[in-house]
Amino acid sequence: MLESTNFTYRNDRLYCEDVPVHEIIREVGTPAYIYSKRYFTERYTEFTQAFNSINHTIFYAAKSNFNLNVIKTFLDLGSGVDVNSEGELIRALKAGASPDKIILTGVGKTPREIKLGLEHDVLMIKAESEEEVYLINDIARQNHKIARVALRVNPDVDAQTHPYISTGLAENKFGKSVDDALSVYAREKELSNVKFTGIDMHIGSQIVTIDPFIEAIERLKEVHRIVSSFDVHIEHFDIGGGIGVKYKDESPFTIKDFADAIIPRLSTCGCDILFEPGRFLTANAGALIVQVLYTKRNSYKNFLVVDGAMTDLLRPSIYGSYHHIVPVDIYPKREIKSYDVVGPVCESGDFLAKNRELQEGKQNDYYAVMSAGAYGMVMASNYNARRRSPEVLVDGSSYKVIRSRETFEYLLYDESI
Ligand code: LLP
């Protein structure tokens, strides 16, 4: 079963929307990322429609997939962009984002990043420590700006997700505790060049139950209530991203359920509600297509050695993440066998799947590694001096190469002997 309805079989050949996957890989080769524009559009529309009864703005979390064309797809739908670094800020601007639709995030922003955010007059900078607030104030003063700042509050709730992507527990490095945040908000008058305009949280990623969001929102509402009594005027209530998706057998809440649960809690706060979804909008829009280089077996296992690796899709290696794998061509007569699907990199941790039941693979067959639209290409690396993969955006019956495969000249251009 394919998770995304935008990848389907026709006569046993895999298509993305109306384009045969073969047509794309004939041009760009493998490994290659393919994304469905229709999926991006449908997911964004589903999200924004669920919240149309309240003032809200979606700031697409560019970290999940920062290809310019992907960012632009969301901008064209009316989205803002949440950027986590100077590099993402530059990408958002280059994709055409207006600075008043950009929010600058990051637990460790450099002075240079803060200055860039201020120079461009982004809607809001999210500060994660007291020192950062004072630094923003200094930089804003030097540059004759008033910085609009949101404090990221760490509500200390368990998002019940992988520990590496849980961010709202007291033990995590993110944000400030409720008490600390209150004491920082209380000092607004001391800050000549900072105006607190927002309150922010982001409790983790791939969260599949609503309860942790509700718990965290309730804590932030309390902060908001107290802060208002300090005469600090909060305009933006930012509840972050983190909405989980289906990779395997998870049953994430629907966006409609999410909206029904949180709208009554937020509608009276008098703020614009900000969301920063990444994975929800992008994960199931994409697949990584790989080709079998070799098949082999040892006394324990069958292996498909494919041309895609941890350098292309890191999630299985570092989080043990499951990505569904399907053949690009179905051969109904072939048997189903159990495989480890592994890449060419010199690490035993270089795998895309383990003990996976798949249609028997033969040399040169193609497989699609599904749900790879989020945290796929953006986490790719050049380890083993491998070139990063091309990316392709499908739109109906046409497609566009939105990033070409890296060249070795490009990989060597900033080194000399
Ligand atoms: N806002 C902030 C402040 C974030 O840190 C993140 C993700 C998001 C929004 C978007 O979260 P999403 O809606 O995509 O869950 N590499 C990991 C995911 C790391 C998420 C980091 N922060 C993975 O592959 O699962």
Tab-separated table of C-alpha atoms and ligand atoms in Angstrom:
chain	number	residue	atom	x	y	z
A	1	MET	CA	0.000	0.000	0.000
A	2	LEU	CA	1.337	3.428	-0.925
A	3	GLU	CA	0.876	6.159	1.660
A	4	SER	CA	0.605	8.974	-0.846
A	5	THR	CA	-2.151	8.882	-3.414
A	6	ASN	CA	0.112	10.848	-5.687
A	7	PHE	CA	2.308	7.821	-6.282
A	8	THR	CA	0.228	5.114	-7.940
A	9	TYR	CA	0.651	2.128	-10.220
A	10	ARG	CA	-0.627	2.033	-13.750
A	11	ASN	CA	-0.121	-1.284	-15.512
A	12	ASP	CA	2.305	-2.270	-12.772
A	13	ARG	CA	4.541	0.755	-13.372
A	14	LEU	CA	4.961	3.406	-10.705
A	15	TYR	CA	3.797	6.937	-11.527
A	16	CYS	CA	4.114	10.200	-9.684
A	17	GLU	CA	0.911	12.052	-10.528
A	18	ASP	CA	0.686	11.451	-14.304
A	19	VAL	CA	4.377	10.944	-14.990
A	20	PRO	CA	5.962	7.483	-15.137
A	21	VAL	CA	8.868	7.307	-12.715
A	22	HIS	CA	10.866	5.696	-15.526
A	23	GLU	CA	10.526	8.818	-17.649
A	24	ILE	CA	12.159	10.882	-14.904
A	25	ILE	CA	15.004	8.543	-14.053
A	26	ARG	CA	15.794	8.088	-17.710
A	27	GLU	CA	16.689	11.761	-17.671
A	28	VAL	CA	18.224	12.278	-14.229
A	29	GLY	CA	19.433	8.802	-13.249
A	30	THR	CA	19.363	7.418	-9.700
A	31	PRO	CA	19.391	7.983	-6.810
A	32	ALA	CA	16.864	10.768	-7.310
A	33	TYR	CA	14.236	12.535	-5.279
A	34	ILE	CA	10.790	13.004	-6.811
A	35	TYR	CA	8.133	15.257	-5.261
A	36	SER	CA	4.472	15.723	-6.095
A	37	LYS	CA	3.409	19.349	-6.308
A	38	ARG	CA	-0.216	18.316	-6.054
A	39	TYR	CA	0.493	16.732	-2.690
A	40	PHE	CA	2.102	19.920	-1.337
A	41	THR	CA	-0.899	21.909	-2.503
A	42	GLU	CA	-3.487	19.521	-1.109
A	43	ARG	CA	-1.829	19.271	2.285
A	44	TYR	CA	-1.412	23.034	2.609
A	45	THR	CA	-5.020	23.618	1.583
A	46	GLU	CA	-6.271	20.976	4.013
A	47	PHE	CA	-4.346	22.692	6.816
A	48	THR	CA	-5.406	26.230	6.149
A	49	GLN	CA	-9.047	25.282	5.557
A	50	ALA	CA	-9.212	23.453	8.885
A	51	PHE	CA	-8.276	26.699	10.623
A	52	ASN	CA	-10.218	29.159	8.508
A	53	SER	CA	-12.470	30.122	11.411
A	54	ILE	CA	-9.577	31.755	13.291
A	55	ASN	CA	-6.878	34.265	12.400
A	56	HIS	CA	-3.906	32.122	11.557
A	57	THR	CA	-0.785	32.069	9.441
A	58	ILE	CA	1.186	29.047	8.314
A	59	PHE	CA	4.952	29.461	8.299
A	60	TYR	CA	6.238	26.516	6.316
A	61	ALA	CA	9.232	25.015	8.192
A	62	ALA	CA	11.795	25.176	5.425
A	63	LYS	CA	14.114	22.830	7.278
A	64	SER	CA	11.991	19.876	6.185
A	65	ASN	CA	12.686	20.550	2.514
A	66	PHE	CA	14.413	23.762	1.534
A	67	ASN	CA	14.538	23.423	-2.226
A	68	LEU	CA	13.694	26.875	-3.638
A	69	ASN	CA	10.879	25.451	-5.721
A	70	VAL	CA	9.328	23.730	-2.737
A	71	ILE	CA	9.466	26.920	-0.691
A	72	LYS	CA	8.012	28.830	-3.640
A	73	THR	CA	5.177	26.331	-3.991
A	74	PHE	CA	4.113	27.150	-0.436
A	75	LEU	CA	4.668	30.894	-0.877
A	76	ASP	CA	2.389	30.835	-3.903
A	77	LEU	CA	-0.280	29.241	-1.703
A	78	GLY	CA	-0.005	32.135	0.753
A	79	SER	CA	2.374	30.612	3.265
A	80	GLY	CA	5.091	32.317	5.260
A	81	VAL	CA	8.394	30.610	6.018
A	82	ASP	CA	10.000	29.541	9.277
A	83	VAL	CA	13.780	29.633	8.844
A	84	ASN	CA	16.309	28.118	11.194
A	85	SER	CA	19.526	29.661	9.949
A	86	GLU	CA	21.112	32.285	7.731
A	87	GLY	CA	21.180	29.730	4.920
A	88	GLU	CA	17.466	29.092	5.177
A	89	LEU	CA	16.775	32.819	5.419
A	90	ILE	CA	18.711	33.396	2.197
A	91	ARG	CA	16.802	30.564	0.550
A	92	ALA	CA	13.424	31.922	1.673
A	93	LEU	CA	14.288	35.380	0.313
A	94	LYS	CA	15.575	33.938	-2.930
A	95	ALA	CA	12.371	31.917	-3.307
A	96	GLY	CA	10.535	35.250	-3.134
A	97	ALA	CA	9.350	35.395	0.483
A	98	SER	CA	8.519	38.822	1.740
A	99	PRO	CA	10.404	39.436	5.036
A	100	ASP	CA	7.165	40.130	6.838
A	101	LYS	CA	6.264	36.516	6.112
A	102	ILE	CA	9.490	35.132	7.591
A	103	ILE	CA	10.146	34.124	11.180
A	104	LEU	CA	13.677	33.415	12.365
A	105	THR	CA	14.157	30.432	14.651
A	106	GLY	CA	17.184	28.717	16.153
A	107	VAL	CA	18.548	27.703	19.508
A	108	GLY	CA	21.982	29.098	18.694
A	109	LYS	CA	21.686	32.038	16.349
A	110	THR	CA	24.940	33.831	15.653
A	111	PRO	CA	25.184	37.640	15.909
A	112	ARG	CA	25.472	37.665	12.127
A	113	GLU	CA	22.207	35.742	11.745
A	114	ILE	CA	20.419	38.091	14.125
A	115	LYS	CA	21.783	41.114	12.248
A	116	LEU	CA	20.656	39.678	8.924
A	117	GLY	CA	17.174	39.040	10.321
A	118	LEU	CA	16.996	42.621	11.574
A	119	GLU	CA	18.359	44.119	8.361
A	120	HIS	CA	15.644	42.345	6.443
A	121	ASP	CA	13.059	43.283	9.033
A	122	VAL	CA	11.666	39.772	9.416
A	123	LEU	CA	8.293	39.510	11.123
A	124	MET	CA	9.697	38.026	14.290
A	125	ILE	CA	12.846	36.620	15.818
A	126	LYS	CA	12.294	33.798	18.263
A	127	ALA	CA	14.676	34.011	21.189
A	128	GLU	CA	15.571	30.967	23.223
A	129	SER	CA	17.619	32.437	26.069
A	130	GLU	CA	17.946	35.576	28.126
A	131	GLU	CA	21.408	36.217	26.737
A	132	GLU	CA	20.009	36.033	23.255
A	133	VAL	CA	17.312	38.611	24.071
A	134	TYR	CA	19.985	41.017	25.311
A	135	LEU	CA	22.150	40.354	22.265
A	136	ILE	CA	19.199	41.000	19.953
A	137	ASN	CA	18.592	44.241	21.846
A	138	ASP	CA	22.249	45.309	21.408
A	139	ILE	CA	22.357	44.474	17.728
A	140	ALA	CA	19.015	46.186	17.134
A	141	ARG	CA	20.263	49.313	18.932
A	142	GLN	CA	23.459	49.424	16.881
A	143	ASN	CA	21.402	49.111	13.725
A	144	HIS	CA	18.683	51.574	14.769
A	145	LYS	CA	15.958	48.939	14.686
A	146	ILE	CA	13.243	47.759	17.010
A	147	ALA	CA	13.349	43.962	17.058
A	148	ARG	CA	10.076	42.081	17.245
A	149	VAL	CA	10.790	39.100	19.451
A	150	ALA	CA	8.940	35.979	20.586
A	151	LEU	CA	10.215	33.949	23.486
A	152	ARG	CA	10.288	30.226	22.973
A	153	VAL	CA	8.753	28.663	26.046
A	154	ASN	CA	9.676	25.119	26.958
A	155	PRO	CA	6.416	23.848	28.463
A	156	ASP	CA	7.929	20.607	29.797
A	157	VAL	CA	5.531	18.190	28.136
A	158	ASP	CA	6.294	14.774	26.728
A	159	ALA	CA	5.547	14.728	23.014
A	160	GLN	CA	5.918	10.920	23.025
A	161	THR	CA	8.152	10.830	20.017
A	162	HIS	CA	11.702	9.708	19.218
A	163	PRO	CA	14.024	11.203	21.884
A	164	TYR	CA	16.157	12.888	19.219
A	165	ILE	CA	13.180	14.882	17.958
A	166	SER	CA	11.514	15.648	21.274
A	167	THR	CA	12.063	19.304	22.140
A	168	GLY	CA	9.530	20.333	24.781
A	169	LEU	CA	10.848	18.540	27.852
A	170	ALA	CA	12.605	20.427	30.629
A	171	GLU	CA	15.747	18.392	29.926
A	172	ASN	CA	15.909	19.516	26.275
A	173	LYS	CA	18.097	22.385	25.133
A	174	PHE	CA	15.214	24.322	23.607
A	175	GLY	CA	13.485	27.432	24.912
A	176	LYS	CA	13.118	28.713	28.462
A	177	SER	CA	11.015	27.308	31.272
A	178	VAL	CA	7.686	28.961	32.056
A	179	ASP	CA	9.115	30.771	35.101
A	180	ASP	CA	12.247	31.949	33.318
A	181	ALA	CA	10.215	33.133	30.346
A	182	LEU	CA	7.945	35.141	32.623
A	183	SER	CA	10.898	36.865	34.224
A	184	VAL	CA	12.311	37.782	30.799
A	185	TYR	CA	8.979	39.127	29.522
A	186	ALA	CA	8.739	41.182	32.718
A	187	ARG	CA	11.892	43.042	31.719
A	188	GLU	CA	10.620	44.407	28.410
A	189	LYS	CA	10.853	47.975	29.687
A	190	GLU	CA	14.610	47.567	30.252
A	191	LEU	CA	15.079	46.637	26.618
A	192	SER	CA	15.291	49.759	24.524
A	193	ASN	CA	15.214	48.007	21.163
A	194	VAL	CA	13.172	44.858	21.743
A	195	LYS	CA	9.423	44.617	21.603
A	196	PHE	CA	7.949	41.285	22.658
A	197	THR	CA	5.301	40.517	20.064
A	198	GLY	CA	5.082	36.766	20.311
A	199	ILE	CA	4.991	33.678	22.418
A	200	ASP	CA	6.284	30.473	20.936
A	201	MET	CA	6.551	26.734	21.465
A	202	HIS	CA	7.648	23.740	19.456
A	203	ILE	CA	7.475	20.531	21.444
A	204	GLY	CA	8.876	18.021	18.997
A	205	SER	CA	8.378	16.360	15.674
A	206	GLN	CA	6.383	13.386	14.351
A	207	ILE	CA	3.836	13.764	17.157
A	208	VAL	CA	0.829	11.528	16.543
A	209	THR	CA	-1.470	12.379	19.457
A	210	ILE	CA	-3.123	15.719	20.183
A	211	ASP	CA	-2.828	15.630	23.978
A	212	PRO	CA	0.769	16.917	24.230
A	213	PHE	CA	-0.199	19.922	22.086
A	214	ILE	CA	-3.170	20.654	24.316
A	215	GLU	CA	-1.088	20.396	27.459
A	216	ALA	CA	1.548	22.720	26.031
A	217	ILE	CA	-0.993	25.228	24.688
A	218	GLU	CA	-2.627	25.419	28.108
A	219	ARG	CA	0.742	26.235	29.714
A	220	LEU	CA	1.464	28.892	27.112
A	221	LYS	CA	-1.985	30.393	27.550
A	222	GLU	CA	-1.199	30.814	31.214
A	223	VAL	CA	2.090	32.525	30.323
A	224	HIS	CA	0.210	34.728	27.881
A	225	ARG	CA	-2.339	35.672	30.542
A	226	ILE	CA	0.341	36.666	33.032
A	227	VAL	CA	2.450	38.478	30.441
A	228	SER	CA	-0.582	40.539	29.400
A	229	SER	CA	-0.792	41.762	32.985
A	230	PHE	CA	2.764	43.140	32.559
A	231	ASP	CA	1.400	45.324	29.795
A	232	VAL	CA	3.318	43.370	27.174
A	233	HIS	CA	1.259	43.105	24.020
A	234	ILE	CA	1.505	39.672	22.399
A	235	GLU	CA	0.196	39.563	18.833
A	236	HIS	CA	1.438	36.156	17.743
A	237	PHE	CA	0.768	32.875	19.495
A	238	ASP	CA	3.048	30.404	17.743
A	239	ILE	CA	2.399	26.741	18.422
A	240	GLY	CA	5.240	25.457	16.243
A	241	GLY	CA	5.198	22.387	14.046
A	242	GLY	CA	5.517	18.736	14.872
A	243	ILE	CA	2.368	17.196	13.424
A	244	GLY	CA	3.060	13.558	12.700
A	245	VAL	CA	2.399	11.646	9.499
A	246	LYS	CA	1.955	8.051	8.492
A	247	TYR	CA	5.146	6.249	7.554
A	248	LYS	CA	4.064	2.718	8.435
A	249	ASP	CA	1.239	1.846	10.795
A	250	GLU	CA	0.957	5.053	12.812
A	251	SER	CA	-2.511	6.579	12.999
A	252	PRO	CA	-1.811	10.287	13.311
A	253	PHE	CA	-4.685	12.612	14.126
A	254	THR	CA	-6.245	14.405	11.191
A	255	ILE	CA	-5.749	18.124	10.812
A	256	LYS	CA	-9.504	18.544	11.232
A	257	ASP	CA	-9.358	16.742	14.619
A	258	PHE	CA	-6.427	18.951	15.544
A	259	ALA	CA	-8.329	22.089	14.593
A	260	ASP	CA	-11.466	20.976	16.456
A	261	ALA	CA	-9.406	20.328	19.591
A	262	ILE	CA	-7.351	23.493	19.661
A	263	ILE	CA	-9.499	26.199	18.078
A	264	PRO	CA	-11.774	26.522	21.152
A	265	ARG	CA	-8.666	26.903	23.315
A	266	LEU	CA	-7.088	29.559	21.129
A	267	SER	CA	-9.976	31.542	19.757
A	268	THR	CA	-10.266	33.796	22.788
A	269	CYS	CA	-6.601	34.763	23.128
A	270	GLY	CA	-6.884	37.646	20.682
A	271	CYS	CA	-3.724	36.668	18.818
A	272	ASP	CA	-2.879	35.590	15.315
A	273	ILE	CA	-2.176	31.842	15.636
A	274	LEU	CA	1.035	30.799	13.931
A	275	PHE	CA	1.862	27.279	12.793
A	276	GLU	CA	5.201	25.959	11.589
A	277	PRO	CA	4.459	22.650	9.916
A	278	GLY	CA	7.197	20.933	7.957
A	279	ARG	CA	6.793	17.171	7.748
A	280	PHE	CA	2.983	17.334	7.559
A	281	LEU	CA	3.266	19.295	4.315
A	282	THR	CA	6.196	17.508	2.733
A	283	ALA	CA	6.937	13.964	3.973
A	284	ASN	CA	4.496	12.006	1.896
A	285	ALA	CA	4.976	14.200	-1.146
A	286	GLY	CA	8.288	12.596	-1.972
A	287	ALA	CA	10.104	9.397	-2.808
A	288	LEU	CA	13.752	8.555	-3.275
A	289	ILE	CA	14.261	6.314	-6.289
A	290	VAL	CA	17.182	3.902	-6.105
A	291	GLN	CA	18.558	1.204	-8.369
A	292	VAL	CA	19.798	-2.228	-7.375
A	293	LEU	CA	23.530	-2.513	-8.027
A	294	TYR	CA	23.908	-6.024	-6.674
A	295	THR	CA	21.906	-8.692	-4.929
A	296	LYS	CA	23.679	-10.988	-2.543
A	297	ARG	CA	23.124	-13.233	0.407
A	298	ASN	CA	25.198	-14.406	3.314
A	299	SER	CA	24.346	-17.155	5.754
A	300	TYR	CA	21.956	-14.796	7.557
A	301	LYS	CA	20.384	-12.464	5.092
A	302	ASN	CA	19.522	-11.339	1.606
A	303	PHE	CA	20.828	-7.952	0.622
A	304	LEU	CA	19.840	-5.507	-2.036
A	305	VAL	CA	22.841	-3.240	-2.510
A	306	VAL	CA	21.352	-0.106	-4.041
A	307	ASP	CA	22.875	3.124	-5.323
A	308	GLY	CA	21.097	5.288	-2.708
A	309	ALA	CA	22.658	5.503	0.728
A	310	MET	CA	22.586	7.083	4.164
A	311	THR	CA	24.139	10.063	2.423
A	312	ASP	CA	20.888	10.459	0.511
A	313	LEU	CA	18.382	9.491	3.212
A	314	LEU	CA	19.822	9.523	6.716
A	315	ARG	CA	16.666	8.895	8.733
A	316	PRO	CA	16.832	5.073	8.857
A	317	SER	CA	20.451	5.196	10.044
A	318	ILE	CA	20.074	7.752	12.801
A	319	TYR	CA	16.547	7.272	14.068
A	320	GLY	CA	15.905	3.711	12.902
A	321	SER	CA	13.082	5.262	10.891
A	322	TYR	CA	10.822	3.152	8.752
A	323	HIS	CA	10.373	4.174	5.126
A	324	HIS	CA	8.082	2.066	3.027
A	325	ILE	CA	9.829	0.648	-0.065
A	326	VAL	CA	8.017	-0.371	-3.231
A	327	PRO	CA	9.234	-1.605	-6.593
A	328	VAL	CA	9.046	0.811	-9.501
A	329	ASP	CA	7.977	-2.131	-11.679
A	330	ILE	CA	5.726	-4.842	-10.301
A	331	TYR	CA	6.429	-8.314	-11.616
A	332	PRO	CA	3.473	-10.339	-10.307
A	333	LYS	CA	5.222	-13.668	-10.745
A	334	ARG	CA	8.193	-12.828	-8.570
A	335	GLU	CA	8.214	-14.149	-5.036
A	336	ILE	CA	8.390	-11.998	-1.903
A	337	LYS	CA	11.673	-12.192	-0.003
A	338	SER	CA	13.121	-10.597	3.080
A	339	TYR	CA	15.922	-8.102	2.438
A	340	ASP	CA	18.200	-5.612	4.029
A	341	VAL	CA	18.293	-2.704	1.594
A	342	VAL	CA	21.749	-1.182	1.946
A	343	GLY	CA	23.813	1.516	0.287
A	344	PRO	CA	27.399	1.710	-0.990
A	345	VAL	CA	28.774	3.690	1.972
A	346	CYS	CA	31.422	2.058	4.154
A	347	GLU	CA	29.304	1.843	7.305
A	348	SER	CA	27.161	-0.979	8.619
A	349	GLY	CA	24.760	1.788	9.629
A	350	ASP	CA	24.251	2.552	5.955
A	351	PHE	CA	20.864	0.999	5.316
A	352	LEU	CA	17.486	2.135	4.046
A	353	ALA	CA	15.543	-0.836	5.411
A	354	LYS	CA	16.163	-4.000	7.404
A	355	ASN	CA	14.394	-7.354	7.205
A	356	ARG	CA	11.952	-5.932	4.705
A	357	GLU	CA	9.575	-8.123	2.714
A	358	LEU	CA	9.925	-7.044	-0.884
A	359	GLN	CA	9.300	-8.334	-4.351
A	360	GLU	CA	12.394	-10.315	-5.308
A	361	GLY	CA	15.007	-7.897	-6.562
A	362	LYS	CA	17.289	-8.357	-9.541
A	363	GLN	CA	20.285	-6.368	-10.621
A	364	ASN	CA	19.256	-3.008	-12.175
A	365	ASP	CA	15.722	-3.072	-10.745
A	366	TYR	CA	14.406	0.180	-9.331
A	367	TYR	CA	12.737	0.735	-5.984
A	368	ALA	CA	11.043	3.780	-4.478
A	369	VAL	CA	11.756	4.678	-0.873
A	370	MET	CA	8.569	6.411	0.165
A	371	SER	CA	7.708	9.297	2.525
A	372	ALA	CA	11.049	10.903	1.746
A	373	GLY	CA	9.862	14.457	1.079
A	374	ALA	CA	10.705	15.689	4.590
A	375	TYR	CA	14.173	15.591	6.163
A	376	GLY	CA	15.482	13.656	3.160
A	377	MET	CA	17.494	15.776	0.763
A	378	VAL	CA	18.040	18.475	3.403
A	379	MET	CA	19.958	16.006	5.561
A	380	ALA	CA	21.976	14.561	2.679
A	381	SER	CA	25.756	14.696	2.860
A	382	ASN	CA	28.843	14.241	0.745
A	383	TYR	CA	30.327	11.493	2.902
A	384	ASN	CA	32.536	9.144	0.870
A	385	ALA	CA	32.769	12.085	-1.556
A	386	ARG	CA	29.403	11.119	-2.972
A	387	ARG	CA	27.461	13.620	-5.021
A	388	ARG	CA	24.086	14.618	-3.668
A	389	SER	CA	21.037	13.562	-5.655
A	390	PRO	CA	18.900	15.531	-8.060
A	391	GLU	CA	15.404	16.618	-7.113
A	392	VAL	CA	12.437	16.623	-9.443
A	393	LEU	CA	9.069	18.323	-9.011
A	394	VAL	CA	6.144	16.686	-10.770
A	395	ASP	CA	3.103	18.749	-11.652
A	396	GLY	CA	0.351	16.784	-13.374
A	397	SER	CA	1.772	15.308	-16.540
A	398	SER	CA	4.939	17.397	-16.572
A	399	TYR	CA	7.977	17.612	-14.383
A	400	LYS	CA	10.904	19.896	-13.734
A	401	VAL	CA	14.400	19.110	-12.487
A	402	ILE	CA	14.599	21.509	-9.537
A	403	ARG	CA	18.115	20.549	-8.524
A	404	SER	CA	20.570	18.698	-10.669
A	405	ARG	CA	22.942	16.036	-9.487
A	406	GLU	CA	26.068	17.595	-8.016
A	407	THR	CA	29.166	17.504	-10.152
A	408	PHE	CA	32.622	16.550	-8.932
A	409	GLU	CA	33.859	19.993	-10.069
A	410	TYR	CA	31.325	21.562	-7.718
A	411	LEU	CA	32.427	19.314	-4.866
A	412	LEU	CA	36.059	20.332	-5.394
A	413	TYR	CA	35.634	24.006	-6.220
A	414	ASP	CA	36.607	25.420	-2.824
A	415	GLU	CA	39.667	23.245	-2.267
A	416	SER	CA	43.137	23.761	-3.609
A	417	ILE	CA	46.555	22.262	-3.127
B	1	LLP	N1	9.514	24.603	14.122
B	1	LLP	C1	10.652	24.360	14.798
B	1	LLP	C2	11.148	25.350	15.731
B	1	LLP	C3	11.339	23.156	14.590
B	1	LLP	O1	12.453	22.910	15.258
B	1	LLP	C4	10.828	22.204	13.665
B	1	LLP	C5	11.534	20.944	13.422
B	1	LLP	C6	9.638	22.516	12.980
B	1	LLP	C7	9.011	23.715	13.227
B	1	LLP	C8	9.031	21.588	11.991
B	1	LLP	O2	8.656	20.392	12.577
B	1	LLP	P1	7.786	19.315	11.768
B	1	LLP	O3	6.432	19.921	11.507
B	1	LLP	O4	8.493	19.012	10.502
B	1	LLP	O5	7.733	18.151	12.668
B	1	LLP	N2	15.294	15.385	11.268
B	1	LLP	C9	14.160	14.908	12.041
B	1	LLP	C10	13.174	16.009	12.328
B	1	LLP	C11	13.778	17.165	13.069
B	1	LLP	C12	12.779	18.269	13.313
B	1	LLP	C13	13.472	19.512	13.773
B	1	LLP	N3	12.621	20.625	14.021
B	1	LLP	C14	13.512	13.759	11.285
B	1	LLP	O6	13.989	13.410	10.212
B	1	LLP	O7	12.549	13.170	11.777
